[in-house]
JSON list of C-alpha atoms in Angstrom, two decimals:
[
{"chain": "A", "resi": 1, "resn": "SER", "atom": "CA", "xyz": [-31.50, 27.52, -16.32]},
{"chain": "A", "resi": 2, "resn": "GLY", "atom": "CA", "xyz": [-28.85, 26.21, -18.69]},
{"chain": "A", "resi": 3, "resn": "ARG", "atom": "CA", "xyz": [-26.15, 28.49, -17.28]},
{"chain": "A", "resi": 4, "resn": "ALA", "atom": "CA", "xyz": [-22.85, 26.97, -16.27]},
{"chain": "A", "resi": 5, "resn": "LYS", "atom": "CA", "xyz": [-21.92, 27.27, -12.63]},
{"chain": "A", "resi": 6, "resn": "ALA", "atom": "CA", "xyz": [-18.45, 27.15, -11.16]},
{"chain": "A", "resi": 7, "resn": "ILE", "atom": "CA", "xyz": [-17.80, 24.22, -8.88]},
{"chain": "A", "resi": 8, "resn": "PRO", "atom": "CA", "xyz": [-16.18, 25.20, -5.58]},
{"chain": "A", "resi": 9, "resn": "ASP", "atom": "CA", "xyz": [-12.60, 24.02, -5.02]},
{"chain": "A", "resi": 10, "resn": "GLU", "atom": "CA", "xyz": [-13.68, 22.00, -2.01]},
{"chain": "A", "resi": 11, "resn": "PHE", "atom": "CA", "xyz": [-16.30, 20.04, -3.95]},
{"chain": "A", "resi": 12, "resn": "PHE", "atom": "CA", "xyz": [-13.85, 17.32, -4.95]},
{"chain": "A", "resi": 13, "resn": "GLY", "atom": "CA", "xyz": [-11.60, 15.34, -2.68]},
{"chain": "A", "resi": 14, "resn": "PHE", "atom": "CA", "xyz": [-10.05, 11.97, -2.15]},
{"chain": "A", "resi": 15, "resn": "ASN", "atom": "CA", "xyz": [-9.72, 9.37, 0.53]},
{"chain": "A", "resi": 16, "resn": "GLY", "atom": "CA", "xyz": [-6.32, 9.39, 2.21]},
{"chain": "A", "resi": 17, "resn": "ALA", "atom": "CA", "xyz": [-5.78, 5.88, 0.76]},
{"chain": "A", "resi": 18, "resn": "SER", "atom": "CA", "xyz": [-5.81, 2.50, 2.36]},
{"chain": "A", "resi": 19, "resn": "ILE", "atom": "CA", "xyz": [-3.39, 2.82, 5.23]},
{"chain": "A", "resi": 20, "resn": "ILE", "atom": "CA", "xyz": [-3.58, -0.80, 6.25]},
{"chain": "A", "resi": 21, "resn": "GLN", "atom": "CA", "xyz": [-0.56, -2.18, 4.39]},
{"chain": "A", "resi": 22, "resn": "ASN", "atom": "CA", "xyz": [2.91, -0.71, 4.25]},
{"chain": "A", "resi": 23, "resn": "ILE", "atom": "CA", "xyz": [3.00, -0.61, 0.45]},
{"chain": "A", "resi": 24, "resn": "ASN", "atom": "CA", "xyz": [0.02, 1.75, 0.42]},
{"chain": "A", "resi": 25, "resn": "ILE", "atom": "CA", "xyz": [1.43, 3.83, 3.25]},
{"chain": "A", "resi": 26, "resn": "ASP", "atom": "CA", "xyz": [4.71, 4.19, 1.37]},
{"chain": "A", "resi": 27, "resn": "ARG", "atom": "CA", "xyz": [2.83, 5.35, -1.74]},
{"chain": "A", "resi": 28, "resn": "LEU", "atom": "CA", "xyz": [0.70, 7.83, 0.20]},
{"chain": "A", "resi": 29, "resn": "LEU", "atom": "CA", "xyz": [3.73, 9.35, 1.89]},
{"chain": "A", "resi": 30, "resn": "ASP", "atom": "CA", "xyz": [5.89, 9.43, -1.25]},
{"chain": "A", "resi": 31, "resn": "PRO", "atom": "CA", "xyz": [6.78, 13.11, -1.86]},
{"chain": "A", "resi": 32, "resn": "ARG", "atom": "CA", "xyz": [6.48, 12.59, -5.63]},
{"chain": "A", "resi": 33, "resn": "LEU", "atom": "CA", "xyz": [2.86, 11.46, -5.30]},
{"chain": "A", "resi": 34, "resn": "GLN", "atom": "CA", "xyz": [2.08, 14.29, -2.92]},
{"chain": "A", "resi": 35, "resn": "GLU", "atom": "CA", "xyz": [3.54, 16.84, -5.33]},
{"chain": "A", "resi": 36, "resn": "GLN", "atom": "CA", "xyz": [1.40, 15.38, -8.14]},
{"chain": "A", "resi": 37, "resn": "LEU", "atom": "CA", "xyz": [-1.71, 15.47, -5.95]},
{"chain": "A", "resi": 38, "resn": "ALA", "atom": "CA", "xyz": [-1.05, 19.18, -5.39]},
{"chain": "A", "resi": 39, "resn": "THR", "atom": "CA", "xyz": [-1.64, 19.74, -9.11]},
{"chain": "A", "resi": 40, "resn": "PHE", "atom": "CA", "xyz": [-5.12, 18.16, -9.01]},
{"chain": "A", "resi": 41, "resn": "PRO", "atom": "CA", "xyz": [-8.19, 20.33, -8.51]},
{"chain": "A", "resi": 42, "resn": "THR", "atom": "CA", "xyz": [-9.14, 18.31, -5.43]},
{"chain": "A", "resi": 43, "resn": "ARG", "atom": "CA", "xyz": [-8.92, 20.23, -2.20]},
{"chain": "A", "resi": 44, "resn": "LEU", "atom": "CA", "xyz": [-10.23, 17.77, 0.38]},
{"chain": "A", "resi": 45, "resn": "ILE", "atom": "CA", "xyz": [-8.42, 14.76, 1.85]},
{"chain": "A", "resi": 46, "resn": "ARG", "atom": "CA", "xyz": [-10.15, 12.34, 4.19]},
{"chain": "A", "resi": 47, "resn": "VAL", "atom": "CA", "xyz": [-7.97, 11.78, 7.25]},
{"chain": "A", "resi": 48, "resn": "PRO", "atom": "CA", "xyz": [-7.19, 9.16, 8.50]},
{"chain": "A", "resi": 49, "resn": "THR", "atom": "CA", "xyz": [-9.45, 7.31, 6.05]},
{"chain": "A", "resi": 50, "resn": "GLY", "atom": "CA", "xyz": [-12.54, 5.21, 6.36]},
{"chain": "A", "resi": 51, "resn": "THR", "atom": "CA", "xyz": [-13.05, 2.18, 8.52]},
{"chain": "A", "resi": 52, "resn": "ALA", "atom": "CA", "xyz": [-9.41, 2.11, 9.65]},
{"chain": "A", "resi": 53, "resn": "ALA", "atom": "CA", "xyz": [-10.02, 5.41, 11.46]},
{"chain": "A", "resi": 54, "resn": "GLN", "atom": "CA", "xyz": [-12.14, 3.57, 14.03]},
{"chain": "A", "resi": 55, "resn": "TRP", "atom": "CA", "xyz": [-9.20, 1.38, 15.03]},
{"chain": "A", "resi": 56, "resn": "ILE", "atom": "CA", "xyz": [-6.22, 3.77, 15.12]},
{"chain": "A", "resi": 57, "resn": "ASP", "atom": "CA", "xyz": [-4.60, 5.33, 18.16]},
{"chain": "A", "resi": 58, "resn": "TRP", "atom": "CA", "xyz": [-4.04, 8.87, 16.92]},
{"chain": "A", "resi": 59, "resn": "ARG", "atom": "CA", "xyz": [-1.16, 9.44, 19.34]},
{"chain": "A", "resi": 60, "resn": "THR", "atom": "CA", "xyz": [0.92, 6.64, 17.84]},
{"chain": "A", "resi": 61, "resn": "GLY", "atom": "CA", "xyz": [-0.59, 6.20, 14.37]},
{"chain": "A", "resi": 62, "resn": "ALA", "atom": "CA", "xyz": [-0.76, 2.46, 15.03]},
{"chain": "A", "resi": 63, "resn": "PHE", "atom": "CA", "xyz": [-3.77, 0.18, 15.15]},
{"chain": "A", "resi": 64, "resn": "ILE", "atom": "CA", "xyz": [-5.08, -0.35, 18.66]},
{"chain": "A", "resi": 65, "resn": "ASP", "atom": "CA", "xyz": [-4.60, -3.79, 20.12]},
{"chain": "A", "resi": 66, "resn": "ASN", "atom": "CA", "xyz": [-8.17, -5.06, 20.10]},
{"chain": "A", "resi": 67, "resn": "PRO", "atom": "CA", "xyz": [-9.27, -8.56, 19.06]},
{"chain": "A", "resi": 68, "resn": "SER", "atom": "CA", "xyz": [-12.54, -7.10, 17.70]},
{"chain": "A", "resi": 69, "resn": "SER", "atom": "CA", "xyz": [-10.64, -5.02, 15.18]},
{"chain": "A", "resi": 70, "resn": "PRO", "atom": "CA", "xyz": [-10.88, -6.11, 11.56]},
{"chain": "A", "resi": 71, "resn": "PHE", "atom": "CA", "xyz": [-7.22, -5.10, 11.38]},
{"chain": "A", "resi": 72, "resn": "ALA", "atom": "CA", "xyz": [-6.07, -7.17, 14.39]},
{"chain": "A", "resi": 73, "resn": "THR", "atom": "CA", "xyz": [-3.93, -9.49, 12.28]},
{"chain": "A", "resi": 74, "resn": "ILE", "atom": "CA", "xyz": [-3.53, -7.49, 9.07]},
{"chain": "A", "resi": 75, "resn": "GLY", "atom": "CA", "xyz": [-1.71, -4.57, 10.61]},
{"chain": "A", "resi": 76, "resn": "LYS", "atom": "CA", "xyz": [0.72, -6.28, 12.98]},
{"chain": "A", "resi": 77, "resn": "ASP", "atom": "CA", "xyz": [3.80, -5.23, 10.98]},
{"chain": "A", "resi": 78, "resn": "ARG", "atom": "CA", "xyz": [2.24, -2.02, 9.69]},
{"chain": "A", "resi": 79, "resn": "ARG", "atom": "CA", "xyz": [4.23, 1.16, 9.96]},
{"chain": "A", "resi": 80, "resn": "PRO", "atom": "CA", "xyz": [2.32, 3.84, 11.89]},
{"chain": "A", "resi": 81, "resn": "VAL", "atom": "CA", "xyz": [0.94, 6.87, 10.07]},
{"chain": "A", "resi": 82, "resn": "THR", "atom": "CA", "xyz": [1.29, 9.79, 12.47]},
{"chain": "A", "resi": 83, "resn": "LEU", "atom": "CA", "xyz": [-0.29, 13.23, 12.60]},
{"chain": "A", "resi": 84, "resn": "HIS", "atom": "CA", "xyz": [3.07, 14.56, 11.37]},
{"chain": "A", "resi": 85, "resn": "ASP", "atom": "CA", "xyz": [2.72, 12.36, 8.27]},
{"chain": "A", "resi": 86, "resn": "TRP", "atom": "CA", "xyz": [-0.79, 13.71, 7.65]},
{"chain": "A", "resi": 87, "resn": "ALA", "atom": "CA", "xyz": [0.42, 17.28, 8.22]},
{"chain": "A", "resi": 88, "resn": "THR", "atom": "CA", "xyz": [3.08, 16.81, 5.53]},
{"chain": "A", "resi": 89, "resn": "LEU", "atom": "CA", "xyz": [0.50, 15.41, 3.11]},
{"chain": "A", "resi": 90, "resn": "ILE", "atom": "CA", "xyz": [-1.94, 18.24, 3.81]},
{"chain": "A", "resi": 91, "resn": "ALA", "atom": "CA", "xyz": [0.73, 20.94, 3.51]},
{"chain": "A", "resi": 92, "resn": "THR", "atom": "CA", "xyz": [2.23, 19.53, 0.32]},
{"chain": "A", "resi": 93, "resn": "THR", "atom": "CA", "xyz": [-1.12, 19.06, -1.42]},
{"chain": "A", "resi": 94, "resn": "LYS", "atom": "CA", "xyz": [-2.54, 22.33, -0.07]},
{"chain": "A", "resi": 95, "resn": "ALA", "atom": "CA", "xyz": [-5.68, 20.40, 0.82]},
{"chain": "A", "resi": 96, "resn": "THR", "atom": "CA", "xyz": [-8.19, 20.70, 3.63]},
{"chain": "A", "resi": 97, "resn": "PRO", "atom": "CA", "xyz": [-8.59, 17.62, 5.81]},
{"chain": "A", "resi": 98, "resn": "VAL", "atom": "CA", "xyz": [-11.95, 15.95, 6.35]},
{"chain": "A", "resi": 99, "resn": "TRP", "atom": "CA", "xyz": [-11.41, 14.38, 9.77]},
{"chain": "A", "resi": 100, "resn": "ASP", "atom": "CA", "xyz": [-12.89, 10.91, 10.08]},
{"chain": "A", "resi": 101, "resn": "LEU", "atom": "CA", "xyz": [-13.28, 10.80, 13.85]},
{"chain": "A", "resi": 102, "resn": "ASN", "atom": "CA", "xyz": [-12.98, 7.60, 15.83]},
{"chain": "A", "resi": 103, "resn": "VAL", "atom": "CA", "xyz": [-16.37, 7.33, 17.52]},
{"chain": "A", "resi": 104, "resn": "LEU", "atom": "CA", "xyz": [-15.98, 3.62, 18.15]},
{"chain": "A", "resi": 105, "resn": "THR", "atom": "CA", "xyz": [-12.80, 2.95, 20.13]},
{"chain": "A", "resi": 106, "resn": "SER", "atom": "CA", "xyz": [-11.92, 6.46, 21.29]},
{"chain": "A", "resi": 107, "resn": "SER", "atom": "CA", "xyz": [-13.62, 9.20, 23.30]},
{"chain": "A", "resi": 108, "resn": "LEU", "atom": "CA", "xyz": [-14.84, 12.69, 22.54]},
{"chain": "A", "resi": 109, "resn": "ASP", "atom": "CA", "xyz": [-12.08, 14.18, 24.71]},
{"chain": "A", "resi": 110, "resn": "GLU", "atom": "CA", "xyz": [-9.41, 12.14, 22.91]},
{"chain": "A", "resi": 111, "resn": "GLN", "atom": "CA", "xyz": [-10.72, 13.13, 19.49]},
{"chain": "A", "resi": 112, "resn": "ILE", "atom": "CA", "xyz": [-10.80, 16.80, 20.48]},
{"chain": "A", "resi": 113, "resn": "ALA", "atom": "CA", "xyz": [-7.20, 16.42, 21.69]},
{"chain": "A", "resi": 114, "resn": "MET", "atom": "CA", "xyz": [-6.31, 14.94, 18.28]},
{"chain": "A", "resi": 115, "resn": "LEU", "atom": "CA", "xyz": [-7.91, 17.84, 16.44]},
{"chain": "A", "resi": 116, "resn": "GLU", "atom": "CA", "xyz": [-6.14, 20.34, 18.70]},
{"chain": "A", "resi": 117, "resn": "ALA", "atom": "CA", "xyz": [-2.83, 18.60, 18.00]},
{"chain": "A", "resi": 118, "resn": "ALA", "atom": "CA", "xyz": [-3.64, 18.73, 14.28]},
{"chain": "A", "resi": 119, "resn": "GLU", "atom": "CA", "xyz": [-4.23, 22.48, 14.52]},
{"chain": "A", "resi": 120, "resn": "GLN", "atom": "CA", "xyz": [-0.84, 22.88, 16.23]},
{"chain": "A", "resi": 121, "resn": "LEU", "atom": "CA", "xyz": [0.70, 21.11, 13.23]},
{"chain": "A", "resi": 122, "resn": "GLY", "atom": "CA", "xyz": [-0.96, 23.60, 10.86]},
{"chain": "A", "resi": 123, "resn": "MET", "atom": "CA", "xyz": [-3.96, 21.52, 9.78]},
{"chain": "A", "resi": 124, "resn": "SER", "atom": "CA", "xyz": [-7.38, 23.09, 9.79]},
{"chain": "A", "resi": 125, "resn": "VAL", "atom": "CA", "xyz": [-10.43, 21.63, 11.50]},
{"chain": "A", "resi": 126, "resn": "ARG", "atom": "CA", "xyz": [-13.28, 22.63, 9.22]},
{"chain": "A", "resi": 127, "resn": "TYR", "atom": "CA", "xyz": [-14.92, 19.33, 8.28]},
{"chain": "A", "resi": 128, "resn": "VAL", "atom": "CA", "xyz": [-15.51, 16.25, 10.41]},
{"chain": "A", "resi": 129, "resn": "GLU", "atom": "CA", "xyz": [-17.06, 12.87, 9.76]},
{"chain": "A", "resi": 130, "resn": "LEU", "atom": "CA", "xyz": [-18.48, 11.12, 12.81]},
{"chain": "A", "resi": 131, "resn": "GLY", "atom": "CA", "xyz": [-17.34, 7.55, 12.25]},
{"chain": "A", "resi": 132, "resn": "ASN", "atom": "CA", "xyz": [-17.47, 5.37, 9.17]},
{"chain": "A", "resi": 133, "resn": "GLU", "atom": "CA", "xyz": [-19.82, 2.60, 8.07]},
{"chain": "A", "resi": 134, "resn": "LEU", "atom": "CA", "xyz": [-21.08, 1.96, 11.57]},
{"chain": "A", "resi": 135, "resn": "TRP", "atom": "CA", "xyz": [-24.04, 0.06, 10.11]},
{"chain": "A", "resi": 136, "resn": "ASP", "atom": "CA", "xyz": [-22.04, -3.09, 9.33]},
{"chain": "A", "resi": 137, "resn": "SER", "atom": "CA", "xyz": [-23.75, -5.83, 11.34]},
{"chain": "A", "resi": 138, "resn": "ARG", "atom": "CA", "xyz": [-20.80, -8.21, 10.81]},
{"chain": "A", "resi": 139, "resn": "SER", "atom": "CA", "xyz": [-18.64, -6.13, 13.09]},
{"chain": "A", "resi": 140, "resn": "VAL", "atom": "CA", "xyz": [-18.55, -5.00, 16.71]},
{"chain": "A", "resi": 141, "resn": "TYR", "atom": "CA", "xyz": [-20.45, -1.83, 15.80]},
{"chain": "A", "resi": 142, "resn": "PRO", "atom": "CA", "xyz": [-23.96, -3.01, 16.80]},
{"chain": "A", "resi": 143, "resn": "SER", "atom": "CA", "xyz": [-22.74, -3.73, 20.32]},
{"chain": "A", "resi": 144, "resn": "ILE", "atom": "CA", "xyz": [-21.78, -0.06, 20.68]},
{"chain": "A", "resi": 145, "resn": "TYR", "atom": "CA", "xyz": [-24.48, 1.53, 18.53]},
{"chain": "A", "resi": 146, "resn": "PRO", "atom": "CA", "xyz": [-27.33, -1.02, 18.36]},
{"chain": "A", "resi": 147, "resn": "SER", "atom": "CA", "xyz": [-29.49, 1.37, 16.35]},
{"chain": "A", "resi": 148, "resn": "GLY", "atom": "CA", "xyz": [-29.37, 4.63, 14.47]},
{"chain": "A", "resi": 149, "resn": "THR", "atom": "CA", "xyz": [-31.12, 6.18, 17.44]},
{"chain": "A", "resi": 150, "resn": "ASP", "atom": "CA", "xyz": [-28.32, 5.07, 19.77]},
{"chain": "A", "resi": 151, "resn": "TYR", "atom": "CA", "xyz": [-25.71, 6.51, 17.42]},
{"chain": "A", "resi": 152, "resn": "ALA", "atom": "CA", "xyz": [-27.67, 9.78, 17.13]},
{"chain": "A", "resi": 153, "resn": "LYS", "atom": "CA", "xyz": [-27.96, 10.10, 20.93]},
{"chain": "A", "resi": 154, "resn": "ALA", "atom": "CA", "xyz": [-24.21, 9.64, 21.30]},
{"chain": "A", "resi": 155, "resn": "MET", "atom": "CA", "xyz": [-23.36, 12.04, 18.49]},
{"chain": "A", "resi": 156, "resn": "ASN", "atom": "CA", "xyz": [-25.77, 14.64, 19.90]},
{"chain": "A", "resi": 157, "resn": "ILE", "atom": "CA", "xyz": [-23.21, 14.98, 22.69]},
{"chain": "A", "resi": 158, "resn": "TRP", "atom": "CA", "xyz": [-20.24, 15.14, 20.31]},
{"chain": "A", "resi": 159, "resn": "ILE", "atom": "CA", "xyz": [-21.67, 17.69, 17.86]},
{"chain": "A", "resi": 160, "resn": "PRO", "atom": "CA", "xyz": [-22.13, 20.67, 20.22]},
{"chain": "A", "resi": 161, "resn": "ALA", "atom": "CA", "xyz": [-18.77, 19.98, 21.88]},
{"chain": "A", "resi": 162, "resn": "LEU", "atom": "CA", "xyz": [-17.02, 19.98, 18.51]},
{"chain": "A", "resi": 163, "resn": "ARG", "atom": "CA", "xyz": [-18.85, 23.10, 17.36]},
{"chain": "A", "resi": 164, "resn": "GLN", "atom": "CA", "xyz": [-18.05, 24.92, 20.60]},
{"chain": "A", "resi": 165, "resn": "ARG", "atom": "CA", "xyz": [-14.35, 24.16, 20.30]},
{"chain": "A", "resi": 166, "resn": "PHE", "atom": "CA", "xyz": [-13.82, 24.38, 16.54]},
{"chain": "A", "resi": 167, "resn": "GLY", "atom": "CA", "xyz": [-16.71, 26.54, 15.32]}
]
């Protein structure tokens, strides 16, 4: 129609950064960066970010010890990124988290427990992503979700449970 439309605040967002190496973790958690991010019009932050989310123990913020992990050797000396760290980032930037749930090496109950812990730290649970790039045939993913149908069947259990608990 040629008329301009306002773009909702939650249209733009950013990935929580590569949290594989300490230098990137230090940058992400730097209060000066977080204060600058608060001035951006982005209101979504993907937590805990992409492929790494499938290999992190949310209780410790560390990579799980699993030889199938693409981060098995990369993250040995990596400093953990905890829910408290994410809560600080979310609070400082005044953003809404997009939770990248670990549907590969965790369970539905554990991921619900993570989201409940996040709520207790003041983070909202409005948006969730059910895994990340699970199509990559070079990884362990096909042994867990051999097809899109297998993934859909599994997620058809997760979705109503998440909706029931978090709306």
